[in-house]
Structures are given as C-alpha cells and as structure tokens.
PDB file of C-alpha atoms in Angstrom:
ATOM      1  CA  MET A 386       0.000   0.000   0.000  1.00 83.00           C
ATOM      2  CA  THR A 387       1.364   3.408  -0.983  1.00 91.00           C
ATOM      3  CA  GLN A 388       1.096   6.232   1.551  1.00 92.00           C
ATOM      4  CA  THR A 389       0.292   9.750   0.336  1.00 90.00           C
ATOM      5  CA  LYS A 390       0.748  13.003   2.204  1.00 92.00           C
ATOM      6  CA  VAL A 391      -2.513  14.927   2.559  1.00 91.00           C
ATOM      7  CA  ASN A 392      -2.646  18.532   1.403  1.00 94.00           C
ATOM      8  CA  ALA A 393      -4.150  20.767   4.091  1.00 93.00           C
ATOM      9  CA  ARG A 394      -5.992  22.725   1.406  1.00 94.00           C
ATOM     10  CA  ASP A 395      -7.855  19.611   0.243  1.00 95.00           C
ATOM     11  CA  ILE A 396      -9.868  19.085   3.435  1.00 95.00           C
ATOM     12  CA  ILE A 397     -13.609  18.925   2.774  1.00 97.00           C
ATOM     13  CA  PHE A 398     -15.577  20.715   5.498  1.00 98.00           C
ATOM     14  CA  GLU A 399     -19.385  20.862   5.588  1.00 98.00           C
ATOM     15  CA  VAL A 400     -22.077  22.102   7.971  1.00 98.00           C
ATOM     16  CA  ALA A 401     -25.608  20.719   8.323  1.00 98.00           C
ATOM     17  CA  GLU A 402     -28.819  22.695   8.150  1.00 97.00           C
ATOM     18  CA  ALA A 403     -31.080  22.520  11.204  1.00 94.00           C
ATOM     19  CA  ASP A 404     -32.740  19.406   9.700  1.00 94.00           C
ATOM     20  CA  GLY A 405     -29.433  17.538  10.168  1.00 92.00           C
ATOM     21  CA  THR A 406     -29.631  15.961   6.699  1.00 94.00           C
ATOM     22  CA  THR A 407     -28.922  18.831   4.289  1.00 97.00           C
ATOM     23  CA  TRP A 408     -25.209  19.614   4.096  1.00 98.00           C
ATOM     24  CA  HIS A 409     -23.434  22.710   2.761  1.00 98.00           C
ATOM     25  CA  ARG A 410     -19.763  22.974   1.968  1.00 97.00           C
ATOM     26  CA  VAL A 411     -17.957  25.817   3.726  1.00 97.00           C
ATOM     27  CA  GLU A 412     -16.000  27.138   0.764  1.00 92.00           C
ATOM     28  CA  HIS A 413     -12.999  29.378   0.187  1.00 93.00           C
ATOM     29  CA  LEU A 414     -11.241  28.475   3.425  1.00 96.00           C
ATOM     30  CA  LYS A 415      -7.592  29.393   3.850  1.00 96.00           C
ATOM     31  CA  SER A 416      -6.952  27.306   6.941  1.00 96.00           C
ATOM     32  CA  VAL A 417      -8.479  24.396   8.827  1.00 96.00           C
ATOM     33  CA  VAL A 418      -6.639  23.495  12.029  1.00 96.00           C
ATOM     34  CA  ARG A 419      -7.723  20.714  14.380  1.00 96.00           C
ATOM     35  CA  ASN A 420      -6.841  20.791  18.069  1.00 97.00           C
ATOM     36  CA  PRO A 421      -7.466  17.233  19.358  1.00 95.00           C
ATOM     37  CA  SER A 422      -6.769  18.281  22.976  1.00 94.00           C
ATOM     38  CA  GLU A 423      -9.336  21.097  23.223  1.00 94.00           C
ATOM     39  CA  ASN A 424     -11.461  20.734  26.375  1.00 94.00           C
ATOM     40  CA  GLU A 425      -9.442  17.782  27.638  1.00 94.00           C
ATOM     41  CA  ALA A 426      -9.675  17.369  31.396  1.00 96.00           C
ATOM     42  CA  VAL A 427      -7.337  15.364  33.574  1.00 96.00           C
ATOM     43  CA  ALA A 428      -7.284  14.242  37.169  1.00 97.00           C
ATOM     44  CA  GLU A 429      -3.929  14.504  38.861  1.00 97.00           C
ATOM     45  CA  THR A 430      -3.100  11.161  40.456  1.00 97.00           C
ATOM     46  CA  THR A 431       0.331  12.004  41.869  1.00 97.00           C
ATOM     47  CA  ASP A 432       0.814  10.734  45.412  1.00 97.00           C
ATOM     48  CA  TYR A 433       3.645  10.041  47.851  1.00 97.00           C
ATOM     49  CA  ASP A 434       4.471   6.785  46.051  1.00 97.00           C
ATOM     50  CA  SER A 435       4.995   8.596  42.716  1.00 97.00           C
ATOM     51  CA  GLU A 436       8.638   9.227  43.658  1.00 95.00           C
ATOM     52  CA  GLY A 437       8.413  12.877  42.636  1.00 95.00           C
ATOM     53  CA  ALA A 438       7.049  12.149  39.145  1.00 97.00           C
ATOM     54  CA  TYR A 439       3.808  13.733  37.969  1.00 97.00           C
ATOM     55  CA  GLU A 440       0.933  11.309  37.237  1.00 97.00           C
ATOM     56  CA  GLU A 441      -2.489  11.895  35.700  1.00 97.00           C
ATOM     57  CA  GLU A 442      -5.455  10.180  34.099  1.00 97.00           C
ATOM     58  CA  VAL A 443      -7.542  11.662  31.307  1.00 96.00           C
ATOM     59  CA  MET A 444     -11.119  12.125  32.486  1.00 96.00           C
ATOM     60  CA  GLN A 445     -12.544  13.923  29.431  1.00 96.00           C
ATOM     61  CA  ARG A 446     -11.552  14.194  25.776  1.00 95.00           C
ATOM     62  CA  GLY A 447     -12.446  17.024  23.434  1.00 96.00           C
ATOM     63  CA  SER A 448     -11.525  18.491  20.087  1.00 97.00           C
ATOM     64  CA  SER A 449     -11.960  21.631  18.021  1.00 98.00           C
ATOM     65  CA  LEU A 450     -11.472  22.869  14.486  1.00 97.00           C
ATOM     66  CA  THR A 451     -10.602  26.460  13.674  1.00 97.00           C
ATOM     67  CA  ILE A 452     -11.556  27.540  10.155  1.00 97.00           C
ATOM     68  CA  THR A 453     -10.454  30.808   8.562  1.00 97.00           C
ATOM     69  CA  GLY A 454     -10.717  32.635   5.270  1.00 95.00           C
ATOM     70  CA  ASP A 455     -11.518  36.014   3.789  1.00 95.00           C
ATOM     71  CA  GLU A 456     -14.990  37.410   4.447  1.00 94.00           C
ATOM     72  CA  MET A 457     -17.222  36.875   1.401  1.00 94.00           C
ATOM     73  CA  GLU A 458     -20.595  38.164   0.305  1.00 93.00           C
ATOM     74  CA  ASP A 459     -22.767  38.127  -2.802  1.00 94.00           C
ATOM     75  CA  ASP A 460     -22.054  41.152  -5.047  1.00 95.00           C
ATOM     76  CA  THR A 461     -25.751  41.974  -5.359  1.00 97.00           C
ATOM     77  CA  THR A 462     -27.398  40.902  -2.103  1.00 96.00           C
ATOM     78  CA  GLY A 463     -24.509  41.122   0.365  1.00 92.00           C
ATOM     79  CA  VAL A 464     -25.472  37.664   1.685  1.00 93.00           C
ATOM     80  CA  ALA A 465     -22.724  35.307   2.866  1.00 93.00           C
ATOM     81  CA  PRO A 466     -22.239  31.949   1.100  1.00 95.00           C
ATOM     82  CA  VAL A 467     -24.704  29.325   2.406  1.00 96.00           C
ATOM     83  CA  GLY A 468     -22.198  27.251   4.418  1.00 97.00           C
ATOM     84  CA  ARG A 469     -20.704  30.306   6.093  1.00 96.00           C
ATOM     85  CA  ALA A 470     -24.161  31.739   6.803  1.00 96.00           C
ATOM     86  CA  ARG A 471     -25.075  28.494   8.609  1.00 97.00           C
ATOM     87  CA  ILE A 472     -21.855  28.642  10.663  1.00 97.00           C
ATOM     88  CA  GLU A 473     -22.719  32.227  11.606  1.00 96.00           C
ATOM     89  CA  ALA A 474     -26.287  31.209  12.550  1.00 96.00           C
ATOM     90  CA  LEU A 475     -24.960  28.541  14.934  1.00 97.00           C
ATOM     91  CA  ALA A 476     -22.922  31.263  16.650  1.00 97.00           C
ATOM     92  CA  GLY A 477     -25.790  33.764  16.680  1.00 95.00           C
ATOM     93  CA  GLU A 478     -26.950  35.676  19.754  1.00 94.00           C
ATOM     94  CA  ASP A 479     -30.163  33.625  19.941  1.00 94.00           C
ATOM     95  CA  ALA A 480     -28.403  30.258  19.518  1.00 95.00           C
ATOM     96  CA  LEU A 481     -28.557  29.275  23.175  1.00 96.00           C
ATOM     97  CA  GLY A 482     -29.044  25.969  24.984  1.00 96.00           C
ATOM     98  CA  SER A 483     -29.869  23.135  22.599  1.00 95.00           C
ATOM     99  CA  ASP A 484     -30.295  25.703  19.786  1.00 95.00           C
ATOM    100  CA  SER A 485     -26.518  26.282  19.960  1.00 96.00           C
ATOM    101  CA  LEU A 486     -25.839  22.698  18.816  1.00 97.00           C
ATOM    102  CA  GLY A 487     -25.214  21.929  15.180  1.00 98.00           C
ATOM    103  CA  LYS A 488     -23.428  19.334  13.080  1.00 98.00           C
ATOM    104  CA  VAL A 489     -20.314  19.514  10.938  1.00 98.00           C
ATOM    105  CA  ARG A 490     -18.475  16.853   8.991  1.00 98.00           C
ATOM    106  CA  PHE A 491     -15.021  16.745   7.481  1.00 98.00           C
ATOM    107  CA  ARG A 492     -12.703  14.385   5.634  1.00 97.00           C
ATOM    108  CA  SER A 493      -9.778  14.227   3.268  1.00 95.00           C
ATOM    109  CA  PRO A 494     -10.609  13.656  -0.425  1.00 94.00           C
ATOM    110  CA  ARG A 495      -9.519   9.986  -0.397  1.00 94.00           C
ATOM    111  CA  SER A 496     -11.223   9.108   2.874  1.00 95.00           C
ATOM    112  CA  SER A 497     -14.158   6.718   2.688  1.00 97.00           C
ATOM    113  CA  GLN A 498     -15.657   8.088   5.923  1.00 98.00           C
ATOM    114  CA  TRP A 499     -16.836  11.439   7.210  1.00 98.00           C
ATOM    115  CA  ASN A 500     -15.944  12.528  10.726  1.00 98.00           C
ATOM    116  CA  VAL A 501     -19.246  13.923  12.017  1.00 98.00           C
ATOM    117  CA  TRP A 502     -19.420  16.128  15.097  1.00 98.00           C
ATOM    118  CA  THR A 503     -22.249  17.555  17.084  1.00 98.00           C
ATOM    119  CA  CYS A 504     -20.769  20.932  17.951  1.00 98.00           C
ATOM    120  CA  THR A 505     -21.009  24.511  19.114  1.00 98.00           C
ATOM    121  CA  VAL A 506     -19.546  27.424  17.169  1.00 98.00           C
ATOM    122  CA  ARG A 507     -17.736  30.611  18.146  1.00 97.00           C
ATOM    123  CA  LEU A 508     -16.998  33.239  15.518  1.00 97.00           C
ATOM    124  CA  SER A 509     -13.472  34.645  15.392  1.00 95.00           C
ATOM    125  CA  GLU A 510     -12.511  38.282  15.437  1.00 92.00           C
ATOM    126  CA  ASN A 511     -12.730  39.725  11.951  1.00 90.00           C
ATOM    127  CA  GLY A 512     -11.453  42.776  10.157  1.00 86.00           C
ATOM    128  CA  GLY A 513      -8.140  43.867   8.752  1.00 87.00           C
ATOM    129  CA  GLU A 514      -5.813  46.700   7.965  1.00 90.00           C
ATOM    130  CA  THR A 515      -5.626  49.049   4.980  1.00 91.00           C
ATOM    131  CA  ASN A 516      -4.326  46.729   2.257  1.00 93.00           C
ATOM    132  CA  VAL A 517      -5.821  43.340   3.144  1.00 92.00           C
ATOM    133  CA  LYS A 518      -9.124  41.560   2.684  1.00 92.00           C
ATOM    134  CA  ARG A 519     -11.361  41.380   5.717  1.00 93.00           C
ATOM    135  CA  SER A 520     -10.880  38.142   7.670  1.00 95.00           C
ATOM    136  CA  TRP A 521     -13.546  35.601   8.601  1.00 96.00           C
ATOM    137  CA  GLY A 522     -13.320  32.571  10.856  1.00 97.00           C
ATOM    138  CA  ALA A 523     -14.872  30.367  13.481  1.00 98.00           C
ATOM    139  CA  THR A 524     -13.946  27.746  16.039  1.00 98.00           C
ATOM    140  CA  VAL A 525     -16.052  24.598  16.054  1.00 98.00           C
ATOM    141  CA  ARG A 526     -15.974  22.677  19.346  1.00 98.00           C
ATOM    142  CA  LYS A 527     -16.967  19.013  19.430  1.00 98.00           C
ATOM    143  CA  CYS A 528     -19.742  17.933  21.815  1.00 97.00           C
ATOM    144  CA  GLY A 529     -19.848  14.197  22.418  1.00 97.00           C
ATOM    145  CA  LYS A 530     -17.996  11.572  20.421  1.00 97.00           C
ATOM    146  CA  THR A 531     -17.005  11.606  16.764  1.00 97.00           C
ATOM    147  CA  VAL A 532     -19.335   9.568  14.575  1.00 98.00           C
ATOM    148  CA  LYS A 533     -17.897   7.905  11.466  1.00 98.00           C
ATOM    149  CA  VAL A 534     -20.270   7.860   8.470  1.00 98.00           C
ATOM    150  CA  ALA A 535     -19.562   6.296   5.071  1.00 98.00           C
ATOM    151  CA  VAL A 536     -19.175   8.707   2.164  1.00 97.00           C
ATOM    152  CA  SER A 537     -22.070   8.150  -0.228  1.00 90.00           C
TER     153      SER A 537
END
C-alpha cells in the first residue's frame, strides 16, 4: 500500500442545516486546524508513592477545528455563502441551549468516511488593515464523540 501526504488545502468541510440531513460545503477556506486536545480534562493522580514524578489520568476528551478565510458576500445581495451563513447562525446571539448545537463533517478527499461532530460554534474576530481583505473565521468545538459515516 502506498502512503500519500494529505494537502491541508484539500480538506472537505461541511455544515448541516437545522434538519441535520442537508449539508453545505464551507468554501474558500484558507486554513483548517484541528486541536485534538481542546477541552481535555485530567485528574492529577500524583501521590507520595509517585517518587516525585507527575501522574495523571484523562477524564474527558475534546476536540476543536478552527476555520479561517476572507470574508465573502454576494455582489448583489450582500449575503454570505450558504455554508458560512449556517456557521454564523450557529454562533448567533439567539443560539442558546440546545439551539446552539449543530453538526459539521469533514474528511480528506480519499477518505471513505466522514468525521461527524455535534458541535457549538464561536466566531473569530474579523477585520483587517488598509491593504488586506477582511478576515472571517470560526472555532467549532466538538460535543460528544465523533461519529464515522460512510461517504455516499
């Protein structure tokens, strides 16, 4: 079996509509970075018999994805692309309690399975200086375990 390095730019990242079955690609991303240790919690288990060495056990696992790009809008309507608009809705002021939960999925182009997360979303700071495009981004934080779903 030949191993191939995966291009970061080739990641496929999608967000689900509220119905959980309609998916939209989040397009024109410049960066997708996964932090597999986000929201990890540990219990320190060091005691007198540890001989001065730190000990711990993981009590909770978490993960997050930070996505970034340039802010985009339709030339005529000013509306954001559908996938980005859904990300923004999940981070909206009224998205509280169970309404703050959404679903995203991601994979590499050759993968036969999607990684599906129930998640919450936080929008990143946006803006820029004189000679740059305005930035856009969000951090998606996993809630619960990753579900693997076959690509259809």
